[in-house]
mmCIF file of C-alpha atoms in Angstrom:
data_model
loop_
_atom_site.group_PDB
_atom_site.id
_atom_site.type_symbol
_atom_site.label_atom_id
_atom_site.label_comp_id
_atom_site.label_asym_id
_atom_site.label_seq_id
_atom_site.Cartn_x
_atom_site.Cartn_y
_atom_site.Cartn_z
ATOM 1 C CA MET A 1 6.326 -7.486 -13.349
ATOM 2 C CA TYR A 2 7.421 -8.353 -9.797
ATOM 3 C CA VAL A 3 7.667 -4.604 -8.987
ATOM 4 C CA TRP A 4 3.947 -4.290 -9.639
ATOM 5 C CA GLY A 5 3.350 -7.380 -7.500
ATOM 6 C CA ARG A 6 5.230 -5.815 -4.601
ATOM 7 C CA LEU A 7 3.301 -2.548 -5.033
ATOM 8 C CA LEU A 8 0.018 -4.488 -5.087
ATOM 9 C CA LYS A 9 1.013 -6.224 -1.847
ATOM 10 C CA VAL A 10 1.748 -2.835 -0.242
ATOM 11 C CA ALA A 11 -1.632 -1.484 -1.408
ATOM 12 C CA LEU A 12 -3.586 -4.557 -0.271
ATOM 13 C CA THR A 13 -2.051 -4.534 3.222
ATOM 14 C CA LEU A 14 -2.459 -0.800 3.951
ATOM 15 C CA LYS A 15 -5.195 -1.192 6.544
ATOM 16 C CA SER A 16 -3.117 -3.597 8.619
ATOM 17 C CA ARG A 17 -0.469 -0.878 9.060
ATOM 18 C CA GLY A 18 -2.922 1.905 10.007
ATOM 19 C CA PRO A 19 -2.673 5.589 9.093
ATOM 20 C CA TYR A 20 0.685 7.269 8.658
ATOM 21 C CA LEU A 21 1.377 10.463 10.609
ATOM 22 C CA PRO A 22 4.531 12.599 10.396
ATOM 23 C CA GLY A 23 7.011 11.201 12.890
ATOM 24 C CA GLY A 24 5.802 7.665 12.260
ATOM 25 C CA GLU A 25 7.333 4.835 10.256
ATOM 26 C CA SER A 26 6.459 2.670 7.314
ATOM 27 C CA ARG A 27 7.765 -0.875 7.811
ATOM 28 C CA LEU A 28 7.743 -3.187 4.818
ATOM 29 C CA SER A 29 9.265 -6.681 4.702
ATOM 30 C CA PHE A 30 10.865 -8.163 1.607
ATOM 31 C CA ARG A 31 13.032 -11.051 0.493
ATOM 32 C CA CYS A 32 15.941 -10.579 -1.921
ATOM 33 C CA LEU A 33 14.795 -12.379 -5.066
ATOM 34 C CA PRO A 34 16.791 -13.615 -8.066
ATOM 35 C CA THR A 35 15.434 -10.646 -10.059
ATOM 36 C CA ASP A 36 16.940 -8.263 -7.466
ATOM 37 C CA ILE A 37 20.561 -9.361 -7.603
ATOM 38 C CA ASP A 38 23.658 -8.255 -9.443
ATOM 39 C CA PRO A 39 26.674 -10.421 -10.455
ATOM 40 C CA ASN A 40 27.837 -10.361 -6.809
ATOM 41 C CA VAL A 41 24.628 -12.210 -5.855
ATOM 42 C CA HIS A 42 23.374 -9.416 -3.614
ATOM 43 C CA LEU A 43 20.688 -6.746 -3.860
ATOM 44 C CA ASN A 44 21.728 -4.372 -6.621
ATOM 45 C CA ASN A 45 21.845 -0.613 -6.129
ATOM 46 C CA ALA A 46 18.845 0.078 -8.389
ATOM 47 C CA ARG A 47 16.650 -2.201 -6.267
ATOM 48 C CA TYR A 48 17.405 -0.194 -3.134
ATOM 49 C CA LEU A 49 15.900 2.880 -4.778
ATOM 50 C CA MET A 50 12.911 0.953 -6.126
ATOM 51 C CA LEU A 51 12.194 -0.499 -2.680
ATOM 52 C CA ALA A 52 12.563 2.985 -1.146
ATOM 53 C CA ASP A 53 9.905 4.066 -3.691
ATOM 54 C CA LEU A 54 7.577 1.442 -2.219
ATOM 55 C CA GLY A 55 8.215 2.835 1.259
ATOM 56 C CA ARG A 56 7.295 6.307 -0.009
ATOM 57 C CA MET A 57 4.175 4.943 -1.724
ATOM 58 C CA ASP A 58 3.144 3.331 1.567
ATOM 59 C CA ILE A 59 3.505 6.716 3.283
ATOM 60 C CA PHE A 60 1.641 8.527 0.468
ATOM 61 C CA LEU A 61 -1.248 6.056 0.582
ATOM 62 C CA ARG A 62 -1.528 5.730 4.366
ATOM 63 C CA SER A 63 -1.274 9.493 5.003
ATOM 64 C CA GLY A 64 -3.903 10.369 2.381
ATOM 65 C CA LEU A 65 -1.349 12.365 0.385
ATOM 66 C CA LEU A 66 -1.935 10.456 -2.851
ATOM 67 C CA ASN A 67 -5.689 11.176 -2.798
ATOM 68 C CA LEU A 68 -5.052 14.812 -1.844
ATOM 69 C CA THR A 69 -2.585 15.340 -4.688
ATOM 70 C CA ARG A 70 -4.966 13.836 -7.236
ATOM 71 C CA ARG A 71 -7.880 16.018 -6.074
ATOM 72 C CA ASN A 72 -5.804 19.220 -6.235
ATOM 73 C CA ASN A 73 -3.742 18.598 -9.380
ATOM 74 C CA TRP A 74 -0.590 18.328 -7.259
ATOM 75 C CA ALA A 75 2.289 15.925 -7.767
ATOM 76 C CA PRO A 76 4.776 14.589 -5.213
ATOM 77 C CA MET A 77 8.209 14.918 -6.838
ATOM 78 C CA MET A 78 11.639 13.701 -5.863
ATOM 79 C CA GLY A 79 14.375 16.299 -5.705
ATOM 80 C CA GLY A 80 17.362 14.134 -4.908
ATOM 81 C CA VAL A 81 18.624 10.980 -3.296
ATOM 82 C CA GLN A 82 21.780 9.826 -1.560
ATOM 83 C CA SER A 83 22.549 6.222 -0.643
ATOM 84 C CA VAL A 84 25.105 4.508 1.515
ATOM 85 C CA PHE A 85 25.598 0.741 1.618
ATOM 86 C CA VAL A 86 26.931 -0.786 4.835
ATOM 87 C CA ARG A 87 26.185 -4.525 4.606
ATOM 88 C CA GLU A 88 25.184 -6.625 1.636
ATOM 89 C CA ILE A 89 21.749 -8.182 1.373
ATOM 90 C CA ARG A 90 22.347 -11.598 -0.176
ATOM 91 C CA LEU A 91 19.982 -13.660 -2.302
ATOM 92 C CA TRP A 92 16.952 -15.090 -0.433
ATOM 93 C CA LYS A 93 17.597 -13.040 2.728
ATOM 94 C CA ARG A 94 14.634 -11.342 4.405
ATOM 95 C CA PHE A 95 14.971 -7.659 5.287
ATOM 96 C CA GLU A 96 12.865 -4.655 6.197
ATOM 97 C CA VAL A 97 12.631 -1.198 4.687
ATOM 98 C CA ILE A 98 11.775 1.358 7.366
ATOM 99 C CA SER A 99 10.718 4.647 5.783
ATOM 100 C CA SER A 100 9.906 7.940 7.450
ATOM 101 C CA ILE A 101 9.421 11.633 6.903
ATOM 102 C CA GLU A 102 12.198 13.088 9.016
ATOM 103 C CA THR A 103 11.490 16.818 8.770
ATOM 104 C CA TRP A 104 10.773 19.555 6.277
ATOM 105 C CA ASP A 105 11.862 23.061 5.516
ATOM 106 C CA GLY A 106 9.853 25.372 3.286
ATOM 107 C CA THR A 107 8.996 23.387 0.176
ATOM 108 C CA GLN A 108 11.331 20.439 0.835
ATOM 109 C CA VAL A 109 10.758 17.234 2.768
ATOM 110 C CA ILE A 110 13.598 15.033 3.997
ATOM 111 C CA GLY A 111 12.821 11.330 3.886
ATOM 112 C CA ARG A 112 14.778 8.384 5.240
ATOM 113 C CA HIS A 113 14.705 4.746 4.141
ATOM 114 C CA ARG A 114 16.649 2.358 6.340
ATOM 115 C CA PHE A 115 17.260 -1.178 5.077
ATOM 116 C CA VAL A 116 17.484 -3.520 8.052
ATOM 117 C CA LEU A 117 18.987 -7.009 7.850
ATOM 118 C CA ASP A 118 19.127 -9.187 10.982
ATOM 119 C CA GLY A 119 18.486 -6.128 13.174
ATOM 120 C CA GLU A 120 21.326 -4.061 11.685
ATOM 121 C CA THR A 121 21.332 -1.273 9.121
ATOM 122 C CA ALA A 122 22.414 -2.629 5.736
ATOM 123 C CA ALA A 123 21.833 0.594 3.787
ATOM 124 C CA LEU A 124 20.480 4.083 4.248
ATOM 125 C CA VAL A 125 18.773 6.161 1.574
ATOM 126 C CA MET A 126 18.076 9.841 2.210
ATOM 127 C CA THR A 127 15.736 11.765 -0.076
ATOM 128 C CA THR A 128 14.558 15.282 -0.616
ATOM 129 C CA ALA A 129 11.208 15.875 -2.259
ATOM 130 C CA GLY A 130 8.366 18.334 -2.591
ATOM 131 C CA VAL A 131 4.769 18.637 -3.697
ATOM 132 C CA TYR A 132 4.318 20.474 -6.982
ATOM 133 C CA ASP A 133 1.128 22.410 -7.742
ATOM 134 C CA ARG A 134 0.630 21.831 -11.470
ATOM 135 C CA THR A 135 -2.083 24.482 -11.774
ATOM 136 C CA ASN A 136 -0.019 27.296 -10.239
ATOM 137 C CA ARG A 137 3.310 25.904 -11.455
ATOM 138 C CA LYS A 138 5.107 26.057 -8.115
ATOM 139 C CA PHE A 139 6.172 23.886 -5.209
ATOM 140 C CA LEU A 140 3.956 24.099 -2.153
ATOM 141 C CA GLU A 141 5.018 24.942 1.373
ATOM 142 C CA ILE A 142 5.050 21.629 3.218
ATOM 143 C CA ASP A 143 3.279 23.201 6.207
ATOM 144 C CA ASP A 144 0.351 23.920 3.839
ATOM 145 C CA VAL A 145 0.355 20.319 2.587
ATOM 146 C CA ILE A 146 0.403 18.975 6.159
ATOM 147 C CA ALA A 147 -2.515 21.286 7.060
ATOM 148 C CA ALA A 148 -4.448 20.142 3.954
ATOM 149 C CA LEU A 149 -4.047 16.566 5.212
ATOM 150 C CA GLY A 150 -5.783 17.647 8.421
ATOM 151 C CA VAL A 151 -2.723 16.903 10.518
ATOM 152 C CA THR A 152 -1.206 19.170 13.125
ATOM 153 C CA ALA A 153 2.511 18.484 13.047
ATOM 154 C CA ARG A 154 5.570 20.658 13.293
ATOM 155 C CA GLN A 155 8.900 20.006 11.739
ATOM 156 C CA ARG A 156 11.925 19.603 13.924
ATOM 157 C CA PRO A 157 15.160 21.396 13.071
ATOM 158 C CA PRO A 158 17.286 19.360 10.642
ATOM 159 C CA SER A 159 20.121 17.404 12.223
ATOM 160 C CA GLU A 160 23.703 18.175 11.234
ATOM 161 C CA ALA A 161 23.716 15.170 8.877
ATOM 162 C CA GLU A 162 20.466 16.367 7.274
ATOM 163 C CA ARG A 163 21.862 19.884 6.820
ATOM 164 C CA ILE A 164 24.945 18.433 5.136
ATOM 165 C CA PHE A 165 22.709 16.309 2.892
ATOM 166 C CA MET A 166 20.621 19.342 1.923
ATOM 167 C CA GLN A 167 23.745 21.439 1.196
ATOM 168 C CA SER A 168 25.202 18.631 -0.915
ATOM 169 C CA HIS A 169 21.903 18.289 -2.759
ATOM 170 C CA GLY A 170 21.758 22.051 -3.393
ATOM 171 C CA GLY A 171 25.322 22.086 -4.726
ATOM 172 C CA LEU A 172 24.740 19.137 -7.034
ATOM 173 C CA ARG A 173 21.482 20.659 -8.255
ATOM 174 C CA ALA A 174 23.273 23.938 -9.091
ATOM 175 C CA LEU A 175 25.945 21.945 -10.963
ATOM 176 C CA ALA A 176 23.253 20.133 -12.979
ATOM 177 C CA LYS A 177 21.638 23.427 -13.915
ATOM 178 C CA GLY A 178 25.003 24.850 -15.017
ATOM 179 C CA ASN A 179 25.302 27.426 -12.223
#
């Protein structure tokens, strides 16, 4: 139930954070609760992904993407995720999740979710995702989605780390499909 409470808090405080534009950030503050911990008394790995979901939802809501996808029978869909944990987030500690759309290429968007504890990165979650057109049964070019949002933004070239992430994701995806 607390997941829904956190999502409700994100939804109710949207206006205070203003609109989201590509290149911007979503900043959400949380406290590590007893329902978030594992036997080591720190934030468990599943919670990192759930909190990254809230960062994405904040971006979807503030950018207008969620309304756009509902009107057009589109669906934002995750393609893959990679996480790295640098510092533990212990019970009761406050931390921030800073989420952003880093860049895009064709039909794929690269997202970043940085977990910040006491000013330092505690974890980093990288994602790849796309917007699926259910009617035409295909993923949309992200440039077309950005244009449909009424935003003029251009992607930057992926960094070396982002290229490595995308290659790793592509290889793992091929393995999952049996190629």
